[in-house]
CSV table of C-alpha atoms (C1' of nucleotides) in Angstrom, one decimal:
chain,number,residue,atom,x,y,z
A,1,UNK,CA,130.4,104.8,140.6
A,2,UNK,CA,129.6,108.4,141.6
A,3,UNK,CA,130.3,107.5,145.3
A,4,UNK,CA,134.0,107.5,144.5
A,5,UNK,CA,133.8,111.1,143.3
A,6,UNK,CA,132.3,112.4,146.5
A,7,UNK,CA,134.3,114.9,148.6
A,8,UNK,CA,133.4,117.3,151.4
A,9,UNK,CA,134.3,121.0,151.6
A,10,UNK,CA,133.9,123.3,154.5
A,11,UNK,CA,133.5,127.1,154.5
A,12,UNK,CA,133.5,129.6,157.4
A,13,UNK,CA,130.7,132.1,157.7
A,14,UNK,CA,131.2,134.9,155.2
A,15,UNK,CA,133.5,132.9,152.9
A,16,UNK,CA,132.8,133.0,149.2
A,17,UNK,CA,131.9,129.6,147.8
A,18,UNK,CA,131.7,130.6,144.1
A,19,UNK,CA,132.1,133.9,142.3
A,20,UNK,CA,129.9,135.0,139.5
A,21,UNK,CA,131.3,133.8,136.1
A,22,UNK,CA,133.7,131.3,137.7
A,23,UNK,CA,133.8,128.0,135.9
A,24,UNK,CA,131.6,125.4,137.7
A,25,UNK,CA,133.9,122.5,138.3
A,26,UNK,CA,131.6,120.7,140.8
A,27,UNK,CA,128.0,120.4,141.8
A,28,UNK,CA,127.2,120.1,145.5
A,29,UNK,CA,124.6,119.6,148.0
A,30,UNK,CA,124.4,121.4,151.3
A,31,UNK,CA,125.1,119.1,154.3
A,32,UNK,CA,125.0,121.6,157.1
A,33,UNK,CA,124.8,125.4,157.4
A,34,UNK,CA,123.2,128.0,155.2
A,35,UNK,CA,124.6,129.5,152.0
A,36,UNK,CA,123.1,132.3,149.9
A,37,UNK,CA,123.0,133.3,146.3
A,38,UNK,CA,123.4,137.0,145.6
A,39,UNK,CA,123.7,139.6,142.9
A,40,UNK,CA,125.3,143.0,143.0
A,41,UNK,CA,124.8,146.2,141.1
A,42,UNK,CA,127.7,148.4,139.8
A,43,UNK,CA,127.7,150.6,142.9
A,44,UNK,CA,127.6,147.7,145.4
A,45,UNK,CA,123.9,147.4,146.3
A,46,UNK,CA,123.3,143.7,146.6
A,47,UNK,CA,120.2,141.5,146.6
A,48,UNK,CA,120.0,137.9,147.8
A,49,UNK,CA,118.3,135.8,145.2
A,50,UNK,CA,118.2,132.5,146.9
A,51,UNK,CA,118.9,130.8,150.2
A,52,UNK,CA,120.4,127.3,150.3
A,53,UNK,CA,119.5,125.2,153.4
A,54,UNK,CA,120.6,121.7,154.2
A,55,UNK,CA,119.7,119.2,151.4
A,56,UNK,CA,119.5,122.0,148.8
A,57,UNK,CA,121.5,121.6,145.6
A,58,UNK,CA,124.1,123.8,143.9
A,59,UNK,CA,124.7,123.3,140.2
A,60,UNK,CA,122.9,123.3,136.9
A,61,UNK,CA,122.9,120.5,134.5
A,62,UNK,CA,124.3,121.6,131.2
A,63,UNK,CA,125.8,124.9,132.5
A,64,UNK,CA,129.4,125.7,133.2
A,65,UNK,CA,128.9,129.1,134.7
A,66,UNK,CA,126.5,130.8,137.2
A,67,UNK,CA,125.7,134.5,137.1
A,68,UNK,CA,125.4,135.1,140.9
A,69,UNK,CA,127.8,134.7,143.8
A,70,UNK,CA,127.4,131.9,146.3
A,71,UNK,CA,128.4,132.8,149.9
A,72,UNK,CA,128.5,130.9,153.2
A,73,UNK,CA,126.0,132.7,155.4
A,74,UNK,CA,126.9,130.5,158.4
A,75,UNK,CA,129.6,127.9,158.5
A,76,UNK,CA,128.8,125.5,155.7
A,77,UNK,CA,129.7,122.0,154.7
A,78,UNK,CA,129.1,120.9,151.2
A,79,UNK,CA,129.1,117.4,149.7
A,80,UNK,CA,130.7,117.9,146.2
A,81,UNK,CA,130.8,115.8,143.0
A,82,UNK,CA,132.9,116.6,140.0
A,83,UNK,CA,130.7,118.1,137.3
A,84,UNK,CA,131.6,115.8,134.4
A,85,UNK,CA,130.8,112.4,136.0
A,86,UNK,CA,127.7,113.9,137.5
A,87,UNK,CA,126.5,115.0,134.1
A,88,UNK,CA,127.1,111.6,132.8
A,89,UNK,CA,125.0,110.2,135.6
A,90,UNK,CA,122.2,112.6,134.7
A,91,UNK,CA,122.3,111.5,131.1
A,92,UNK,CA,122.2,107.9,132.0
A,93,UNK,CA,119.5,107.9,134.6
A,94,UNK,CA,116.2,109.6,133.6
A,95,UNK,CA,115.1,109.3,137.1
A,96,UNK,CA,117.8,111.7,138.3
A,97,UNK,CA,117.2,114.1,135.4
A,98,UNK,CA,113.5,114.2,136.4
A,99,UNK,CA,114.4,114.9,140.0
A,100,UNK,CA,116.6,117.8,138.9
A,101,UNK,CA,113.8,119.2,136.8
A,102,UNK,CA,111.6,119.2,139.9
A,103,UNK,CA,114.2,121.0,141.9
A,104,UNK,CA,114.6,123.6,139.2
A,105,UNK,CA,110.8,124.2,139.1
A,106,UNK,CA,110.6,124.4,142.9
A,107,UNK,CA,113.3,127.1,142.8
A,108,UNK,CA,111.4,128.9,140.1
A,109,UNK,CA,108.3,128.9,142.2
A,110,UNK,CA,110.2,130.2,145.2
A,111,UNK,CA,111.8,132.9,143.1
A,112,UNK,CA,108.4,134.0,141.9
A,113,UNK,CA,107.0,134.2,145.4
A,114,UNK,CA,110.0,136.3,146.2
A,115,UNK,CA,109.4,138.6,143.3
A,116,UNK,CA,105.9,139.3,144.7
A,117,UNK,CA,107.4,140.0,148.0
A,118,UNK,CA,110.2,142.3,146.7
A,119,UNK,CA,107.9,144.2,144.3
A,120,UNK,CA,104.8,144.7,146.4
A,121,UNK,CA,105.0,143.9,150.0
A,122,UNK,CA,105.5,146.4,152.8
A,123,UNK,CA,108.4,146.1,155.2
A,124,UNK,CA,106.2,144.6,157.9
A,125,UNK,CA,104.7,142.1,155.4
A,126,UNK,CA,108.2,141.1,154.3
A,127,UNK,CA,109.4,140.4,157.8
A,128,UNK,CA,106.2,138.4,158.6
A,129,UNK,CA,106.6,136.4,155.4
A,130,UNK,CA,110.3,135.7,156.2
A,131,UNK,CA,109.5,134.5,159.7
A,132,UNK,CA,106.5,132.4,158.5
A,133,UNK,CA,108.8,130.8,156.0
A,134,UNK,CA,111.4,129.9,158.7
A,135,UNK,CA,108.6,128.6,160.9
A,136,UNK,CA,107.3,126.3,158.1
A,137,UNK,CA,110.8,125.1,157.3
A,138,UNK,CA,111.7,124.3,161.0
A,139,UNK,CA,108.3,122.5,161.4
A,140,UNK,CA,109.2,120.3,158.4
A,141,UNK,CA,112.5,119.4,159.9
A,142,UNK,CA,111.2,118.5,163.4
A,143,UNK,CA,108.0,116.4,163.9
A,144,UNK,CA,106.1,116.2,160.7
A,145,UNK,CA,102.5,117.4,161.2
A,146,UNK,CA,103.3,118.7,164.7
A,147,UNK,CA,101.8,122.2,164.7
A,148,UNK,CA,103.8,123.4,167.7
A,149,UNK,CA,105.9,126.0,165.9
A,150,UNK,CA,104.2,128.4,168.3
A,151,UNK,CA,106.2,128.7,171.4
A,152,UNK,CA,109.4,127.1,170.1
A,153,UNK,CA,112.3,129.5,169.4
A,154,UNK,CA,113.2,129.9,165.7
A,155,UNK,CA,116.8,130.1,165.0
A,156,UNK,CA,117.7,133.0,162.6
A,157,UNK,CA,120.5,131.8,160.4
A,158,UNK,CA,121.6,135.4,159.5
A,159,UNK,CA,122.4,138.8,160.8
A,160,UNK,CA,120.0,141.8,160.4
A,161,UNK,CA,122.1,143.0,157.6
A,162,UNK,CA,121.8,139.7,155.7
A,163,UNK,CA,118.0,139.6,156.4
A,164,UNK,CA,117.8,143.1,154.9
A,165,UNK,CA,119.7,141.9,151.8
A,166,UNK,CA,117.3,139.1,151.4
A,167,UNK,CA,114.2,141.2,151.8
A,168,UNK,CA,115.2,144.3,149.8
A,169,UNK,CA,115.3,146.5,152.9
A,170,UNK,CA,117.9,148.2,155.1
A,171,UNK,CA,119.1,146.6,158.4
A,172,UNK,CA,117.6,149.5,160.4
A,173,UNK,CA,114.1,148.8,158.9
A,174,UNK,CA,114.5,145.1,159.7
A,175,UNK,CA,115.3,145.9,163.3
A,176,UNK,CA,112.5,148.4,163.6
A,177,UNK,CA,110.0,145.9,162.2
A,178,UNK,CA,111.1,143.2,164.6
A,179,UNK,CA,110.6,145.7,167.4
A,180,UNK,CA,107.2,146.6,166.1
A,181,UNK,CA,106.0,142.9,165.9
A,182,UNK,CA,107.3,142.4,169.4
A,183,UNK,CA,105.5,145.4,170.7
A,184,UNK,CA,102.3,144.1,169.1
A,185,UNK,CA,102.8,140.8,170.9
A,186,UNK,CA,103.1,138.7,167.8
A,187,UNK,CA,106.7,137.6,168.4
A,188,UNK,CA,109.4,137.7,171.1
A,189,UNK,CA,112.9,138.6,170.3
A,190,UNK,CA,115.1,137.4,173.2
A,191,UNK,CA,118.5,136.5,171.8
A,192,UNK,CA,119.6,138.4,168.7
A,193,UNK,CA,119.7,135.1,166.8
A,194,UNK,CA,116.3,133.7,167.7
A,195,UNK,CA,112.7,134.7,167.5
A,196,UNK,CA,109.7,133.1,169.2
A,197,UNK,CA,106.4,133.2,167.4
A,198,UNK,CA,103.8,133.9,170.0
A,199,UNK,CA,100.8,134.1,167.6
A,200,UNK,CA,101.3,132.2,164.4
A,201,UNK,CA,97.8,133.0,163.0
A,202,UNK,CA,98.3,136.7,163.5
A,203,UNK,CA,101.8,136.5,162.0
A,204,UNK,CA,100.3,134.9,158.9
A,205,UNK,CA,97.7,137.6,158.7
A,206,UNK,CA,100.5,140.1,158.4
A,207,UNK,CA,102.1,138.4,155.4
A,208,UNK,CA,99.6,140.0,152.9
A,209,UNK,CA,99.3,136.6,151.1
A,210,UNK,CA,96.0,135.4,149.8
A,211,UNK,CA,95.0,132.9,152.5
A,212,UNK,CA,93.7,130.1,150.3
A,213,UNK,CA,96.9,128.5,149.3
A,214,UNK,CA,95.6,127.1,146.1
A,215,UNK,CA,93.3,124.8,148.0
A,216,UNK,CA,90.2,126.4,146.5
A,217,UNK,CA,88.9,125.7,143.0
B,1,UNK,CA,102.2,111.4,116.9
B,2,UNK,CA,102.1,114.6,118.9
B,3,UNK,CA,101.2,116.5,115.8
B,4,UNK,CA,97.7,115.1,115.9
B,5,UNK,CA,97.2,116.6,119.4
B,6,UNK,CA,98.1,120.1,118.3
B,7,UNK,CA,95.4,122.8,118.5
B,8,UNK,CA,95.3,126.5,118.4
B,9,UNK,CA,93.6,128.9,120.8
B,10,UNK,CA,93.2,132.6,120.6
B,11,UNK,CA,92.7,135.1,123.4
B,12,UNK,CA,91.8,138.8,123.3
B,13,UNK,CA,94.0,141.4,125.1
B,14,UNK,CA,93.0,141.3,128.8
B,15,UNK,CA,91.6,137.7,128.8
B,16,UNK,CA,92.5,135.2,131.4
B,17,UNK,CA,94.3,132.2,129.9
B,18,UNK,CA,94.7,130.3,133.2
B,19,UNK,CA,93.8,131.0,136.8
B,20,UNK,CA,95.9,130.1,139.7
B,21,UNK,CA,95.2,126.6,141.0
B,22,UNK,CA,93.2,125.6,137.9
B,23,UNK,CA,94.1,122.1,136.7
B,24,UNK,CA,96.6,122.3,133.8
B,25,UNK,CA,95.1,120.2,131.0
B,26,UNK,CA,97.3,121.5,128.3
B,27,UNK,CA,100.8,122.8,127.7
B,28,UNK,CA,101.3,125.5,125.1
B,29,UNK,CA,103.7,127.6,123.2
B,30,UNK,CA,103.1,131.3,122.4
B,31,UNK,CA,102.7,131.7,118.6
B,32,UNK,CA,101.9,135.4,118.6
B,33,UNK,CA,101.2,138.2,121.1
B,34,UNK,CA,102.4,138.6,124.7
B,35,UNK,CA,101.1,136.9,127.8
B,36,UNK,CA,102.1,137.5,131.4
B,37,UNK,CA,102.3,135.6,134.6
B,38,UNK,CA,101.1,137.4,137.7
B,39,UNK,CA,100.5,137.0,141.4
B,40,UNK,CA,98.1,138.9,143.6
B,41,UNK,CA,98.0,139.8,147.3
B,42,UNK,CA,94.9,139.6,149.5
B,43,UNK,CA,94.1,143.2,149.0
B,44,UNK,CA,94.6,143.2,145.2
B,45,UNK,CA,98.1,144.5,144.8
B,46,UNK,CA,99.6,142.5,141.9
B,47,UNK,CA,103.0,141.8,140.6
B,48,UNK,CA,103.9,140.3,137.2
B,49,UNK,CA,106.4,137.5,137.7
B,50,UNK,CA,107.0,136.6,134.0
B,51,UNK,CA,106.5,137.7,130.5
B,52,UNK,CA,105.8,135.2,127.7
B,53,UNK,CA,106.8,136.3,124.2
B,54,UNK,CA,106.4,134.3,121.0
B,55,UNK,CA,108.2,130.9,121.2
B,56,UNK,CA,108.0,130.9,125.0
B,57,UNK,CA,106.5,127.9,126.7
B,58,UNK,CA,103.7,127.5,129.2
B,59,UNK,CA,103.6,124.3,131.3
B,60,UNK,CA,105.7,122.4,133.7
B,61,UNK,CA,106.5,118.7,133.3
B,62,UNK,CA,105.2,116.7,136.2
B,63,UNK,CA,102.9,119.4,137.5
B,64,UNK,CA,99.2,119.6,137.2
B,65,UNK,CA,98.8,123.1,138.7
B,66,UNK,CA,100.4,126.5,138.6
B,67,UNK,CA,100.3,129.1,141.4
B,68,UNK,CA,100.0,132.2,139.3
B,69,UNK,CA,97.6,133.6,136.8
B,70,UNK,CA,98.3,133.7,133.1
B,71,UNK,CA,96.8,136.6,131.2
B,72,UNK,CA,96.8,137.8,127.6
B,73,UNK,CA,98.6,141.1,127.6
B,74,UNK,CA,97.9,141.7,123.9
B,75,UNK,CA,95.8,139.5,121.6
B,76,UNK,CA,97.5,136.1,121.9
B,77,UNK,CA,97.5,132.8,119.9
B,78,UNK,CA,98.7,129.7,121.6
B,79,UNK,CA,99.7,126.4,120.1
B,80,UNK,CA,98.4,123.8,122.6
B,81,UNK,CA,99.0,120.1,123.3
B,82,UNK,CA,97.1,117.9,125.7
B,83,UNK,CA,99.2,117.4,128.8
B,84,UNK,CA,99.2,113.6,129.0
B,85,UNK,CA,100.5,112.8,125.6
B,86,UNK,CA,103.0,115.6,125.9
B,87,UNK,CA,104.4,114.1,129.2
B,88,UNK,CA,104.6,110.8,127.5
B,89,UNK,CA,106.7,112.4,124.8
B,90,UNK,CA,109.0,114.0,127.4
B,91,UNK,CA,109.5,110.6,129.1
B,92,UNK,CA,110.3,108.9,125.8
B,93,UNK,CA,112.7,111.4,124.3
B,94,UNK,CA,115.5,112.6,126.6
B,95,UNK,CA,116.4,115.3,124.1
B,96,UNK,CA,113.1,117.0,124.8
B,97,UNK,CA,113.4,116.6,128.5
B,98,UNK,CA,116.8,118.2,128.3
B,99,UNK,CA,115.5,121.1,126.3
B,100,UNK,CA,112.8,121.7,128.9
B,101,UNK,CA,115.4,121.7,131.6
B,102,UNK,CA,117.2,124.4,129.8
B,103,UNK,CA,114.1,126.5,129.5
B,104,UNK,CA,113.4,126.1,133.2
B,105,UNK,CA,116.9,127.3,134.0
B,106,UNK,CA,116.6,130.2,131.6
B,107,UNK,CA,113.4,131.2,133.4
B,108,UNK,CA,115.1,130.9,136.7
B,109,UNK,CA,118.0,133.2,135.6
B,110,UNK,CA,115.5,135.7,134.3
B,111,UNK,CA,113.6,135.5,137.6
B,112,UNK,CA,116.8,136.2,139.6
B,113,UNK,CA,117.7,139.2,137.5
B,114,UNK,CA,114.2,140.5,138.1
B,115,UNK,CA,114.6,140.0,141.9
B,116,UNK,CA,117.6,142.2,141.8
B,117,UNK,CA,115.6,144.8,139.8
B,118,UNK,CA,112.6,144.7,142.2
B,119,UNK,CA,114.6,144.7,145.4
B,120,UNK,CA,117.3,147.2,144.7
B,121,UNK,CA,116.9,149.3,141.5
B,122,UNK,CA,115.5,152.8,141.4
B,123,UNK,CA,112.5,153.7,139.2
B,124,UNK,CA,114.8,155.2,136.6
B,125,UNK,CA,117.0,152.1,136.6
B,126,UNK,CA,114.0,149.8,136.3
B,127,UNK,CA,112.7,151.7,133.3
B,128,UNK,CA,116.1,151.7,131.6
B,129,UNK,CA,116.5,148.0,132.3
B,130,UNK,CA,113.0,147.3,130.8
B,131,UNK,CA,113.7,149.3,127.7
B,132,UNK,CA,117.1,147.7,127.3
B,133,UNK,CA,115.6,144.3,127.6
B,134,UNK,CA,113.0,145.1,124.9
B,135,UNK,CA,115.8,146.5,122.7
B,136,UNK,CA,117.8,143.3,123.0
B,137,UNK,CA,114.8,141.1,122.3
B,138,UNK,CA,113.8,143.0,119.2
B,139,UNK,CA,117.3,142.9,117.9
B,140,UNK,CA,117.4,139.2,118.2
B,141,UNK,CA,114.2,138.9,116.3
B,142,UNK,CA,115.3,141.2,113.4
B,143,UNK,CA,118.7,140.9,111.8
B,144,UNK,CA,121.0,138.9,114.0
B,145,UNK,CA,124.1,140.9,114.8
B,146,UNK,CA,122.6,144.1,113.4
B,147,UNK,CA,123.3,146.7,116.0
B,148,UNK,CA,120.8,149.2,114.7
B,149,UNK,CA,118.4,149.1,117.7
B,150,UNK,CA,119.3,152.8,117.9
B,151,UNK,CA,116.9,154.8,115.8
B,152,UNK,CA,114.4,152.0,115.3
B,153,UNK,CA,111.1,152.4,117.2
B,154,UNK,CA,110.6,149.8,119.9
B,155,UNK,CA,107.0,148.5,120.2
B,156,UNK,CA,105.8,148.5,123.8
B,157,UNK,CA,103.6,145.4,124.2
B,158,UNK,CA,101.8,146.8,127.3
B,159,UNK,CA,100.1,149.9,128.8
B,160,UNK,CA,101.8,152.1,131.4
B,161,UNK,CA,99.8,150.3,134.0
B,162,UNK,CA,101.0,146.9,132.9
B,163,UNK,CA,104.6,148.1,132.8
B,164,UNK,CA,104.2,149.4,136.3
B,165,UNK,CA,102.9,145.9,137.4
B,166,UNK,CA,105.9,144.4,135.8
B,167,UNK,CA,108.4,146.7,137.4
B,168,UNK,CA,106.9,147.0,140.9
B,169,UNK,CA,106.0,150.7,140.4
B,170,UNK,CA,102.8,152.8,139.9
B,171,UNK,CA,101.7,153.9,136.4
B,172,UNK,CA,102.4,157.6,137.3
B,173,UNK,CA,106.0,156.8,138.2
B,174,UNK,CA,106.4,154.9,134.9
B,175,UNK,CA,105.1,157.9,133.0
B,176,UNK,CA,107.3,160.4,134.8
B,177,UNK,CA,110.4,158.3,134.2
B,178,UNK,CA,109.6,158.0,130.5
B,179,UNK,CA,109.3,161.8,130.4
B,180,UNK,CA,112.5,162.2,132.3
B,181,UNK,CA,114.5,159.9,130.0
B,182,UNK,CA,113.0,161.8,127.0
B,183,UNK,CA,113.9,165.2,128.6
B,184,UNK,CA,117.5,163.9,129.0
B,185,UNK,CA,117.6,163.0,125.3
B,186,UNK,CA,118.1,159.3,125.8
B,187,UNK,CA,114.8,158.2,124.3
B,188,UNK,CA,111.9,159.5,122.3
B,189,UNK,CA,108.3,158.8,123.1
B,190,UNK,CA,106.2,159.6,120.1
B,191,UNK,CA,103.3,157.3,120.0
B,192,UNK,CA,102.1,155.9,123.4
B,193,UNK,CA,102.9,152.4,122.3
B,194,UNK,CA,106.4,153.0,121.0
B,195,UNK,CA,109.7,154.3,122.2
B,196,UNK,CA,112.8,155.2,120.2
B,197,UNK,CA,116.1,154.6,121.8
B,198,UNK,CA,118.3,157.6,120.8
B,199,UNK,CA,121.4,156.7,122.8
B,200,UNK,CA,121.7,153.0,123.7
B,201,UNK,CA,125.0,153.3,125.5
B,202,UNK,CA,123.6,156.0,127.8
B,203,UNK,CA,120.4,153.9,128.4
B,204,UNK,CA,122.6,151.0,129.4
B,205,UNK,CA,124.6,153.2,131.8
B,206,UNK,CA,121.3,154.0,133.5
B,207,UNK,CA,120.4,150.3,134.2
B,208,UNK,CA,122.7,150.1,137.3
B,209,UNK,CA,124.0,146.8,136.1
B,210,UNK,CA,127.5,145.7,136.4
B,211,UNK,CA,128.8,146.3,132.9
B,212,UNK,CA,131.0,143.2,132.5
B,213,UNK,CA,128.3,140.7,131.7
B,214,UNK,CA,130.3,137.8,133.0
B,215,UNK,CA,132.9,138.1,130.3
B,216,UNK,CA,135.6,138.9,132.7
B,217,UNK,CA,137.3,136.2,134.9
C,1,DT,C1',82.4,166.2,114.0
C,2,DC,C1',81.0,165.6,118.5
C,3,DA,C1',80.7,163.0,122.5
C,4,DT,C1',82.5,159.4,125.5
C,5,DA,C1',85.7,156.4,127.5
C,6,DG,C1',90.1,154.9,128.0
C,7,DT,C1',94.8,156.1,128.6
C,8,DT,C1',98.6,159.2,129.6
C,9,DT,C1',100.7,163.1,131.4
C,10,DT,C1',101.5,166.5,134.9
C,11,DG,C1',100.9,168.7,139.4
C,12,DA,C1',100.5,168.8,144.6
C,13,DT,C1',101.0,166.5,148.6
C,14,DC,C1',101.9,162.6,151.7
C,15,DT,C1',104.4,158.7,153.7
C,16,DA,C1',107.1,154.6,154.1
C,17,DT,C1',111.5,153.6,154.1
C,18,DA,C1',116.3,155.2,153.5
C,19,DT,C1',119.9,157.7,155.4
C,20,DC,C1',122.7,159.7,158.9
C,21,DA,C1',124.1,159.5,163.6
C,22,DA,C1',124.3,158.0,168.3
C,23,DT,C1',123.9,154.8,171.9
C,24,DG,C1',123.5,150.0,173.8
C,25,DC,C1',124.3,145.2,174.1
C,26,DT,C1',127.1,140.8,173.5
C,27,DT,C1',131.1,138.1,172.9
C,28,DA,C1',135.8,137.4,172.9
C,29,DC,C1',140.1,138.0,174.2
C,30,DG,C1',144.0,140.5,176.7
D,1,DC,C1',137.6,142.0,184.9
D,2,DG,C1',137.9,145.5,181.3
D,3,DT,C1',138.1,146.9,176.8
D,4,DA,C1',137.6,146.3,172.0
D,5,DA,C1',134.9,144.9,168.0
D,6,DG,C1',130.9,143.6,166.0
D,7,DC,C1',126.0,143.7,166.0
D,8,DA,C1',121.6,145.7,167.1
D,9,DT,C1',118.5,149.2,168.5
D,10,DT,C1',116.7,153.7,168.5
D,11,DG,C1',116.3,158.6,167.1
D,12,DA,C1',116.1,162.5,163.8
D,13,DT,C1',115.7,163.8,159.2
D,14,DA,C1',115.5,163.5,154.1
D,15,DT,C1',113.6,161.7,150.0
D,16,DA,C1',112.0,158.6,146.3
D,17,DG,C1',108.0,157.1,145.0
D,18,DA,C1',103.0,156.6,146.3
D,19,DT,C1',98.7,158.7,146.4
D,20,DC,C1',95.2,162.0,145.2
D,21,DA,C1',93.5,165.0,141.7
D,22,DA,C1',93.1,167.3,137.4
D,23,DA,C1',93.9,168.2,132.7
D,24,DA,C1',95.4,166.6,128.0
D,25,DC,C1',95.6,163.3,124.5
D,26,DT,C1',93.6,159.4,121.3
D,27,DA,C1',90.5,156.5,119.6
D,28,DT,C1',85.9,154.9,118.7
D,29,DG,C1',81.5,155.0,117.2
D,30,DA,C1',77.0,157.5,116.6
DNA sequence: TCATAGTTTTGATCTATATCAATGCTTACG
DNA sequence: CGTAAGCATTGATATAGATCAAAACTATGA
């Protein structure tokens, strides 16, 4: 039984969970907190390439290494399984294999949206997209189908510096864009760790995205 | 037998192969030519989010739609299978399902490398990375283990404009960086569609990448 | 072989964002 | 309380790359 193999691990904000190239001895799922995947250039410039929120999965069937670092962005608890028995489970149960494939494809779609953001969006569009993403996520986690993201305070799971690393900006630019969106009455920035969306429609107009989300055609 | 379902389709350079949101009735593999995946913002800015070279796969098990456009970059021939029987095959043969998972993970790794490029690399580093990638690819396709990429002309499968779309730049910047690398004696640009790498080591130094490719540790 | 259209290169200028630098605001801890 | 130590904001300036504009190739086809 896989249940027997389950164990929990905790990491404090800022701790490394896995280094690039380190052998993957376990796979895990995020129980609480936020972790991030990041890549670094020779001279230290870094770019986040993924964000892991509760219920997200760490690990790749058939691979023993990863080529990015995994870091605890906030305090994080993981639910870990040893890799070998997990892979056995995947082989034995097609249903699980299929689910993992879906997860991989979802990650791929998210990565491609992020490529568009990194390559072509302006600083303001990047911030608007980021906040819109957080708003959608938090809406999912609270009442399903309740459209009251407006008015409710969004918790920012990261510092300005980490947001900058995620969006391919500097922390100063992130701060300035928050201020600008606030001055324009689109958001409110009370506490440094929370943002209130005052006008969701206008925020979404600022993302630069094609409005028809694939509904047409 | 799946063989019975096989058919070939050809597209001229510039033709659309699939539009975003269009129902996916077939899956395919690239036989010859180069196709690209791209995403577009409201106002027309576009970003390539993937390049499909011969042997690459189009299609996603369990999905009936894609949220990017697929376009023929050069003349392209695809080998197509109807989606339904293909999915049946995937369900029945775990070996194929596993292979598809590997392909998805490879694409994900490539997407993440590209995120680092788009978010943090300079124009020169982007061009160097692009050329290095083409050099590696062409080396694989010719003599395995033959390190004579130096001196051999690399064929560029796309115009300056398309390269710019791939790298998150403008075509003018692409052109200027080619000229600069040429002036520095790192490459030679004879024909507009081919580049000769004169100093591969120096080209790789210009990519900004951490030199140890995960070999350490 | 000339004309035309498409692509590429090069030049001049502009601007969004980075960089450098200072000041302000929380939170924690003596 | 008060005083660090982190973060965050704001300001001044620099710069990489975009944008606008023109000229130089290349290929195609009459």
